[in-house]
mmCIF file of C-alpha atoms in Angstrom:
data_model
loop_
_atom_site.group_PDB
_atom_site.id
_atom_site.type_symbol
_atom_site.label_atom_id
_atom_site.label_comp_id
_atom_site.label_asym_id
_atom_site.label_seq_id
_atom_site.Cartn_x
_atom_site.Cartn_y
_atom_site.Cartn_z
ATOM 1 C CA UNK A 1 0.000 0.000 0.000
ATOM 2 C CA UNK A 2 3.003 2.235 0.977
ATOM 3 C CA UNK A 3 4.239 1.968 -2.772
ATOM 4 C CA UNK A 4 0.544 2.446 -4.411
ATOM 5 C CA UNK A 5 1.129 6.717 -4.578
ATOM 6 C CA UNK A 6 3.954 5.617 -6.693
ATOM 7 C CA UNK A 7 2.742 3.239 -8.951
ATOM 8 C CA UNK A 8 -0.418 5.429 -9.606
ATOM 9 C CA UNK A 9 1.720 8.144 -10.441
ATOM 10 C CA UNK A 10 2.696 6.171 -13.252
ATOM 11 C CA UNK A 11 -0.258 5.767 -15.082
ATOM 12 C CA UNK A 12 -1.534 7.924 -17.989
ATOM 13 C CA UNK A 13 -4.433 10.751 -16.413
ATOM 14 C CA UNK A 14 -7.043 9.413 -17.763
ATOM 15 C CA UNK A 15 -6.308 5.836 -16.137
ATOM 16 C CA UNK A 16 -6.209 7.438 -12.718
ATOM 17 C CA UNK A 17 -9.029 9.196 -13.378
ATOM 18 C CA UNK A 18 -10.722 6.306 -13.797
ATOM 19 C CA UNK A 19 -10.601 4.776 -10.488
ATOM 20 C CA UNK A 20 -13.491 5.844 -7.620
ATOM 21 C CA UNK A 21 -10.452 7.127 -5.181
ATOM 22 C CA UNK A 22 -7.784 8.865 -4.837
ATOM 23 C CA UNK A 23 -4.738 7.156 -2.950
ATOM 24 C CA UNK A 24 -2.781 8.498 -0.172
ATOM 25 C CA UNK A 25 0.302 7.646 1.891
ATOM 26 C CA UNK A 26 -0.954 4.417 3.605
ATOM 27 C CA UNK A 27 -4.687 5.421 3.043
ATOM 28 C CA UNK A 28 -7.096 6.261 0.234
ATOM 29 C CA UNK A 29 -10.283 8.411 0.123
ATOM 30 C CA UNK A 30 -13.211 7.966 -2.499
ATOM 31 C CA UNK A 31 -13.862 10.658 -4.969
ATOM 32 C CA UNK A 32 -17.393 10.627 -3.313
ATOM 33 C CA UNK A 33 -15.808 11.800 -0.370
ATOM 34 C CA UNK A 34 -13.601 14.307 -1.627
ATOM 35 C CA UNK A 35 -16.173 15.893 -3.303
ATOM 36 C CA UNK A 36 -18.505 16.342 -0.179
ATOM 37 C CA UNK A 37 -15.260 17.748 1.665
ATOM 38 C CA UNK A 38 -14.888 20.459 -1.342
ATOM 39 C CA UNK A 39 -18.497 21.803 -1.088
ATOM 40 C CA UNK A 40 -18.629 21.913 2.944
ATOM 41 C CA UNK A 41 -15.439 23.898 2.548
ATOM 42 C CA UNK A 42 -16.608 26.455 -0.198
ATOM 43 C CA UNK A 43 -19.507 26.637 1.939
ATOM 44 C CA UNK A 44 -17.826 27.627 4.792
ATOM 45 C CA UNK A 45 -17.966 25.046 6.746
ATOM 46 C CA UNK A 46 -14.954 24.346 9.618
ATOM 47 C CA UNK A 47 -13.310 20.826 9.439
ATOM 48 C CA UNK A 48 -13.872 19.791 12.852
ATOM 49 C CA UNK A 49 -17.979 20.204 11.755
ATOM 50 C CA UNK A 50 -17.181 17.968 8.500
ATOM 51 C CA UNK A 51 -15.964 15.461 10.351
ATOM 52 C CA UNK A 52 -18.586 15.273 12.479
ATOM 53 C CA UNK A 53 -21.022 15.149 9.871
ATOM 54 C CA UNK A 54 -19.189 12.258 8.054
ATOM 55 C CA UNK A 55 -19.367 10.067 11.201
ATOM 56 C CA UNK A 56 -22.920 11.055 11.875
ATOM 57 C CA UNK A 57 -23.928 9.929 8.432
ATOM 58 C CA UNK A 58 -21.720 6.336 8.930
ATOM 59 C CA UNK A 59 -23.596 6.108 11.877
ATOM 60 C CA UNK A 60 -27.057 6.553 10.505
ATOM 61 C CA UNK A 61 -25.689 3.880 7.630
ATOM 62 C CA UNK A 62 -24.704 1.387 10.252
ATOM 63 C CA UNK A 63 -27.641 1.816 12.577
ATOM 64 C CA UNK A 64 -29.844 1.125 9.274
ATOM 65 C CA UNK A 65 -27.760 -1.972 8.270
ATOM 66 C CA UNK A 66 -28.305 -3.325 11.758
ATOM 67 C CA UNK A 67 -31.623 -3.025 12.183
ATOM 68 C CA UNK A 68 -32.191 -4.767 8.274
ATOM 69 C CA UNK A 69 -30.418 -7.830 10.310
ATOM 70 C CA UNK A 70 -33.097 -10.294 10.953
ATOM 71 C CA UNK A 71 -31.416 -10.955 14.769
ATOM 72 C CA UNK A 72 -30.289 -7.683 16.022
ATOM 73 C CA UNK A 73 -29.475 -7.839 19.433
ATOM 74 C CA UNK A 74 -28.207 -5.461 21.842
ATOM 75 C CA UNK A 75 -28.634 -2.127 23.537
ATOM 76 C CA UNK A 76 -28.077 1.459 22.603
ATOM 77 C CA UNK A 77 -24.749 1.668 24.322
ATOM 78 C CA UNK A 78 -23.461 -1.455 23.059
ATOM 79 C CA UNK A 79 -24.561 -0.554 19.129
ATOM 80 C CA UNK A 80 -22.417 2.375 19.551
ATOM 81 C CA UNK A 81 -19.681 0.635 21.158
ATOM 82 C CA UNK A 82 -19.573 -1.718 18.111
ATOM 83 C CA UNK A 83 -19.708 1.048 15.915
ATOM 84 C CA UNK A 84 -16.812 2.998 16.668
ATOM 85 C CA UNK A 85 -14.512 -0.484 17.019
ATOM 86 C CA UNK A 86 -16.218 -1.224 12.878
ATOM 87 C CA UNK A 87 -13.268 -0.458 11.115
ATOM 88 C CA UNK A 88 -15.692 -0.373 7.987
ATOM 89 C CA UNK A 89 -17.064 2.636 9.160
ATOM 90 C CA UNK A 90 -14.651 4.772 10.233
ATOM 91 C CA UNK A 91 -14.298 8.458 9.003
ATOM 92 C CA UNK A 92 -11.373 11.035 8.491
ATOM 93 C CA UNK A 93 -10.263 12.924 11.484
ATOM 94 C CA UNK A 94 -10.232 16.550 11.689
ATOM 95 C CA UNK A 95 -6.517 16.790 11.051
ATOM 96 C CA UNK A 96 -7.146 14.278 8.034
ATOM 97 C CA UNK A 97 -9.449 16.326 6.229
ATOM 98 C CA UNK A 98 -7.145 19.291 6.268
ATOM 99 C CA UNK A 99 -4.720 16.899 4.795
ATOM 100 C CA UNK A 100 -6.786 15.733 1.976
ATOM 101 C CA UNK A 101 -8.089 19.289 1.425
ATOM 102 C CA UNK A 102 -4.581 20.630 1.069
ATOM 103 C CA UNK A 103 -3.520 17.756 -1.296
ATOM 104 C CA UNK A 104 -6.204 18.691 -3.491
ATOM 105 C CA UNK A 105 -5.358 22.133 -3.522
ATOM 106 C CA UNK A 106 -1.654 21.302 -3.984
ATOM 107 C CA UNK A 107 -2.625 19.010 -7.187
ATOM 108 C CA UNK A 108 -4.950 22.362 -8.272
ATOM 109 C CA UNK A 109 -3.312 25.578 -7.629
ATOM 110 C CA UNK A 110 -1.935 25.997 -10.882
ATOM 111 C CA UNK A 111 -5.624 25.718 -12.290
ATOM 112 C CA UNK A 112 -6.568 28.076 -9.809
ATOM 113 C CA UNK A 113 -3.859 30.701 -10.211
ATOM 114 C CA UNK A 114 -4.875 30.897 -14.004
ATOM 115 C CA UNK A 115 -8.383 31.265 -12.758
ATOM 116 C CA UNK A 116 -8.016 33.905 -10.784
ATOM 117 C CA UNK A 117 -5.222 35.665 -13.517
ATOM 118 C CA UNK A 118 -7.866 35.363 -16.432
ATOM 119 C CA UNK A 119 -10.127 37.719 -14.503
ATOM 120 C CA UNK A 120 -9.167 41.631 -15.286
ATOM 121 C CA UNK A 121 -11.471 44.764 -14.934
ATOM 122 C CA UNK A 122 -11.543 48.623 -15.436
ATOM 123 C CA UNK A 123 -11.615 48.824 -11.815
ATOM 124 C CA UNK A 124 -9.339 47.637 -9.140
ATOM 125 C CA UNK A 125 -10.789 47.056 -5.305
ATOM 126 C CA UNK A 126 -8.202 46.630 -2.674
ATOM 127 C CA UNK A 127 -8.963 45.032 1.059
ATOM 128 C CA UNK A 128 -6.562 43.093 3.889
ATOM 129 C CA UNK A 129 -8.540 40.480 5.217
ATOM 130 C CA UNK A 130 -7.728 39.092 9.020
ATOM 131 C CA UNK A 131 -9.956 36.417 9.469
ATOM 132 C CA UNK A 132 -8.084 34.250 6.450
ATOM 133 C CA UNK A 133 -4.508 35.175 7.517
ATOM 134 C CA UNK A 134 -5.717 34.337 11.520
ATOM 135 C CA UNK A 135 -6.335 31.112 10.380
ATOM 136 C CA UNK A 136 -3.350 29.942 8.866
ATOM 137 C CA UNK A 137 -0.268 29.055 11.143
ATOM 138 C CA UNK A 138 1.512 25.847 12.844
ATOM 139 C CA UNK A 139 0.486 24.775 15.799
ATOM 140 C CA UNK A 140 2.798 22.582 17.737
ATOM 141 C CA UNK A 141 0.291 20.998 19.804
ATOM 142 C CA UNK A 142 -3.618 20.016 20.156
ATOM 143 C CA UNK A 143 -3.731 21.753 23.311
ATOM 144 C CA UNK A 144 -1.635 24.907 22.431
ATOM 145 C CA UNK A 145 -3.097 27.944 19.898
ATOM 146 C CA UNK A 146 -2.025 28.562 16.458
ATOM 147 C CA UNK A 147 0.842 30.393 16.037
ATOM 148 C CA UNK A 148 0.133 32.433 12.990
ATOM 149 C CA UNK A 149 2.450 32.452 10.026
ATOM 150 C CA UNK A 150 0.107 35.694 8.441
ATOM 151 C CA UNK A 151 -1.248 38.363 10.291
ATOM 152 C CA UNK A 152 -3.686 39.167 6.833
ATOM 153 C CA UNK A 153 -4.596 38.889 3.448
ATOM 154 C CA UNK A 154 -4.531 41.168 1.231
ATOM 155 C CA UNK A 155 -6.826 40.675 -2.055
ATOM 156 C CA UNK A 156 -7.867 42.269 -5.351
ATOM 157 C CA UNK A 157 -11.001 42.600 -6.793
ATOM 158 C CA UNK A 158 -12.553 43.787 -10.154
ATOM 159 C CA UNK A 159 -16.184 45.629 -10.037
ATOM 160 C CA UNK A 160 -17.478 42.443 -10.945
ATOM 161 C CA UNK A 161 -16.404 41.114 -7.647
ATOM 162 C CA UNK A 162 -14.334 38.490 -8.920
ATOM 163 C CA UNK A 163 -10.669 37.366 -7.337
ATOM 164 C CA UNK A 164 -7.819 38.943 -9.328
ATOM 165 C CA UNK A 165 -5.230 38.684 -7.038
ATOM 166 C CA UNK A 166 -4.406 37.352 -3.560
ATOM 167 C CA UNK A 167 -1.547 37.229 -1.063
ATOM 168 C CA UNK A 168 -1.266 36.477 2.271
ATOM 169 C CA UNK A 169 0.878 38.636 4.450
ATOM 170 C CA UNK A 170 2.665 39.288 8.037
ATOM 171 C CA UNK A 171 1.717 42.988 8.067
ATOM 172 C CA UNK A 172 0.284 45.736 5.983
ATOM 173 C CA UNK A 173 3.518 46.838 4.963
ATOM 174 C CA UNK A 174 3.800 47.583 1.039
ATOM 175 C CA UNK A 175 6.900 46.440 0.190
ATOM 176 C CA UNK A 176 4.587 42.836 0.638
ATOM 177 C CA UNK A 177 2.194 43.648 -1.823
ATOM 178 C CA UNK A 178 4.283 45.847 -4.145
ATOM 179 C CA UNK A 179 5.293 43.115 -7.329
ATOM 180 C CA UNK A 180 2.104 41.919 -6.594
ATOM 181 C CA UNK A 181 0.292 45.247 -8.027
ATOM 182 C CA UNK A 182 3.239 45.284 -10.746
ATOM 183 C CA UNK A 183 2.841 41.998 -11.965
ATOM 184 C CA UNK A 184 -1.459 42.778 -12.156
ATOM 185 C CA UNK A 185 0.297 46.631 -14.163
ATOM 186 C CA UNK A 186 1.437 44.141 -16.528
ATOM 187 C CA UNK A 187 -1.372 41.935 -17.080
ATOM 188 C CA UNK A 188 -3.704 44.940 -17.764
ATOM 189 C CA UNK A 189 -0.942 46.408 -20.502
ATOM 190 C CA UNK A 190 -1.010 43.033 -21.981
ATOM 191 C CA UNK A 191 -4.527 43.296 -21.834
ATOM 192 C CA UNK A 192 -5.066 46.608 -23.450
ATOM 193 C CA UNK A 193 -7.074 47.763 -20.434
ATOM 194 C CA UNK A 194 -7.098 51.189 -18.996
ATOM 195 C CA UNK A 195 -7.571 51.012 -14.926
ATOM 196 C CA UNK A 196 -10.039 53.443 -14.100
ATOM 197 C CA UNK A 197 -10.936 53.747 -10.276
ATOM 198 C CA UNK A 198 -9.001 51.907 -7.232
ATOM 199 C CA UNK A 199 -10.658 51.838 -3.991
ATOM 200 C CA UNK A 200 -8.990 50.902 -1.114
ATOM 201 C CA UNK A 201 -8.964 50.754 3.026
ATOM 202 C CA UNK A 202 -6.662 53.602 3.088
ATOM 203 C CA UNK A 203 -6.332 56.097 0.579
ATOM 204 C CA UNK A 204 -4.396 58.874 2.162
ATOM 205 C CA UNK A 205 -1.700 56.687 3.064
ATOM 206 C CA UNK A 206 -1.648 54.073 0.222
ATOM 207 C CA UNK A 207 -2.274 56.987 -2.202
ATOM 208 C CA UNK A 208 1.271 58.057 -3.628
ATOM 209 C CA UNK A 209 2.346 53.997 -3.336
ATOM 210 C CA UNK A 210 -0.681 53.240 -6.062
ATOM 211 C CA UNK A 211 0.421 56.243 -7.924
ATOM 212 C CA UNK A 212 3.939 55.396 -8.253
ATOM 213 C CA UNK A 213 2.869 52.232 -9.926
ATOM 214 C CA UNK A 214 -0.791 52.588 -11.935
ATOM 215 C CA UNK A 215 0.116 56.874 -12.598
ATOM 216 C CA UNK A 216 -2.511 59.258 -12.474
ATOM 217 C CA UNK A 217 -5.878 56.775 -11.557
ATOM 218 C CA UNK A 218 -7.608 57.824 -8.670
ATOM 219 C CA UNK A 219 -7.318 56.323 -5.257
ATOM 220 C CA UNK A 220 -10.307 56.708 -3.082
ATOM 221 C CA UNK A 221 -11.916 55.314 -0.197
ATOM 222 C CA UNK A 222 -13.925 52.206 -0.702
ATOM 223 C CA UNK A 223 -17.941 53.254 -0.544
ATOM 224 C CA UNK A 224 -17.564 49.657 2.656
ATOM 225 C CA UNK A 225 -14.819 51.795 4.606
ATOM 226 C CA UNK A 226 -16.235 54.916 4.092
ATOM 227 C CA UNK A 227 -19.337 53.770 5.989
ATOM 228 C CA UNK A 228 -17.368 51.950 8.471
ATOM 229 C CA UNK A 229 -15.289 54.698 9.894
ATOM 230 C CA UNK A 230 -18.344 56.968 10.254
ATOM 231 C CA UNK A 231 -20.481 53.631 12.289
ATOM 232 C CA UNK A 232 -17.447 52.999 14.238
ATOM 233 C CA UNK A 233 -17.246 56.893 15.372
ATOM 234 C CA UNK A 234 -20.498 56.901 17.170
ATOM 235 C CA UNK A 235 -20.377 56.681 21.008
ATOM 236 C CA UNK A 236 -21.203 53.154 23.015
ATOM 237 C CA UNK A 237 -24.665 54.529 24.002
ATOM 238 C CA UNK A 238 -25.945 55.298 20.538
ATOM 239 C CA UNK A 239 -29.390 53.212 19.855
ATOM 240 C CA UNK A 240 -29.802 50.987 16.688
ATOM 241 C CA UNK A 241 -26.447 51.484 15.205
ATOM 242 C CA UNK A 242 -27.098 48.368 13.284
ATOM 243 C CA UNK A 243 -30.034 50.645 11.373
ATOM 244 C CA UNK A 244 -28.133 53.682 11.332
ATOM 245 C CA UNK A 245 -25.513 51.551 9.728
ATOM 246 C CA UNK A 246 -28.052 49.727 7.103
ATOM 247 C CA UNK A 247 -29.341 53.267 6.311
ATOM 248 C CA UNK A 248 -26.222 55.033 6.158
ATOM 249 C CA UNK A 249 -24.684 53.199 3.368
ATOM 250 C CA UNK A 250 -27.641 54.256 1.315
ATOM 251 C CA UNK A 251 -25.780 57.079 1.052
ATOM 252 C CA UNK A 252 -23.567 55.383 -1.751
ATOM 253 C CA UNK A 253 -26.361 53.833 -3.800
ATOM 254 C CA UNK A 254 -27.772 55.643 -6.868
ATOM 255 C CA UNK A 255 -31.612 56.792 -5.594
ATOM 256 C CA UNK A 256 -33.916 54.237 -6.991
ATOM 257 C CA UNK A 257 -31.196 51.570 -6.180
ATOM 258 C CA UNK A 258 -32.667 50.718 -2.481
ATOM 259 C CA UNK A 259 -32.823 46.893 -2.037
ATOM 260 C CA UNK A 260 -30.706 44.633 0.089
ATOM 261 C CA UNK A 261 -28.284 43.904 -3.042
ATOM 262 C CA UNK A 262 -26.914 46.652 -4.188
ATOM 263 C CA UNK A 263 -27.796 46.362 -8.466
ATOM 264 C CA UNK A 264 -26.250 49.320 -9.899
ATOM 265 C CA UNK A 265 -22.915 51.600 -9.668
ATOM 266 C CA UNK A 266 -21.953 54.043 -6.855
ATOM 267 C CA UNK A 267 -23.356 56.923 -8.421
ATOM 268 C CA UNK A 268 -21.713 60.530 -8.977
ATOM 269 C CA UNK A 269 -20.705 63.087 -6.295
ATOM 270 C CA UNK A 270 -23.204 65.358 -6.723
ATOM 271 C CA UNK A 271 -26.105 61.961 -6.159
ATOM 272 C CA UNK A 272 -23.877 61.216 -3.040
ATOM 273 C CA UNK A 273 -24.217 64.795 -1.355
ATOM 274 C CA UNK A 274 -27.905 65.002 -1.893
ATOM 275 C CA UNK A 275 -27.894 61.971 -0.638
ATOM 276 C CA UNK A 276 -26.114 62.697 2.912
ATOM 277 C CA UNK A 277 -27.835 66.048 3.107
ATOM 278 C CA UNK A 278 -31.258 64.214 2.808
ATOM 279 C CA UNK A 279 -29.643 61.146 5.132
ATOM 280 C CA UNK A 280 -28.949 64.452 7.965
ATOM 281 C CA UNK A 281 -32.056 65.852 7.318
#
């Protein structure tokens, strides 16, 4: 079994394509399997839960196999008991999904990094994200916290919302991020596109670093952050700050653009001061 990774690695793609599972060092997973891991991931869902779930659904396969049996025996406790010691139905651990998942993405990334480079747009939207970066790290025990190797993420989007770029990174410095945004300068010359807006977290400080790289294409603050820092401003004992939020960023919406989603473009100045003066009103 220790020499199967090997031997499968020989075959033509299509042949190992062709099998129902994928094999591992001293293990193999089913396709089935894999798949079910990839959604509950894209759908946000933490390994630890997926792992649960797997066992709960061997568990509801075994309970229904034993009471098919036409001389089940046995109470509750000792079902369960006889469950767990089933090495037929035994499931991934927690630590063994992440292994699988990053095996899959090690096999993919090259797809996925020409993904995300085939995207490209007039307009380029800037954010660090923590909660990614916080969750990536070594941790040298099960009883001891992650010890993060990124303190954030920084990513580019188009208007469309799509992906064009992503790093992760220990700080907000931009000598991180810096051939990132050259590399994407080149893809849009390539591209015969002309940037036309970038909208970031920070504009007064990230302002000349974005100039020095995509010229004269204005840097402004990001309709998101401009609504944050004026929410986060308001005293502890302010009421509904949830709804002042909600209605404040209607501020930024064109005036017969007033459902949850937003559906059209952040409209011109002038729209966004009548807007704030009828918000203050």
């Amino acid at each position: 079994m220790s020499a199967a990774v090997e031997i499968m690695q020989q075959l033509p793609s299509f042949a190992r394509q062709s099998f129902p599972f994928e094999i591992h060092f001293k293990s193999a997973v089913s396709r089935q399997l894999l798949d079910y891991l990839l959604v509950q991931v894209q759908q946000g869902t933490n390994f630890m839960k997926i792992c649960q779930g797997i066992g709960s659904l061997n568990f509801r396969e075994y309970i229904a196999r034993h009471f098919n049996q036409p001389n089940r025996e046995g109470s509750s406790e000792d079902i369960e008991n006889a469950f767990y010691q089933n090495f037929l139905y035994s499931y991934p651990s927690n630590d063994k999904l992440m292994h699988l998942f990053l095996s899959y993405y090690d096999k993919t990334k090259d797809l996925l990094e020409q993904d995300m480079r085939s995207h490209i747009g007039n307009i380029l939207i800037c954010d660090h994200t923590f909660k990614l970066g916080s969750h990536i790290g070594e941790r040298s025990s099960r009883k001891e916290p992650t010890e993060g190797q990124f303190d954030r993420a920084f990513i580019g989007l188009n208007e469309y919302g799509e992906v064009m770029f992503l790093r992760l990174t220990r700080d907000a410095g931009f000598e991180q991020i810096e051939d990132l945004l050259q590399d994407f300068r080149l893809r849009l010359l390539n591209e015969g596109i002309q940037l036309e807006l970038i909208l970031v977290e920070d504009c007064c400080v990230a302002q000349d670093h974005f100039t020095n790289i995509f010229g004269n294409v204005p840097v402004k603050l990001s309709p998101f952050h401009a609504t944050q820092r004026v929410v986060e401003s308001l005293p502890p004992w302010f009421k509904d700050i949830k709804k002042f939020a909600k209605d404040f960023r209607m501020v930024f919406r064109a005036k017969d653009d007033r459902s949850e989603e937003r559906m059209q473009n952040t409209p011109e100045g002038n729209t966004i001061c009548e807007n704030l003066e009828q918000f203050m009103a």
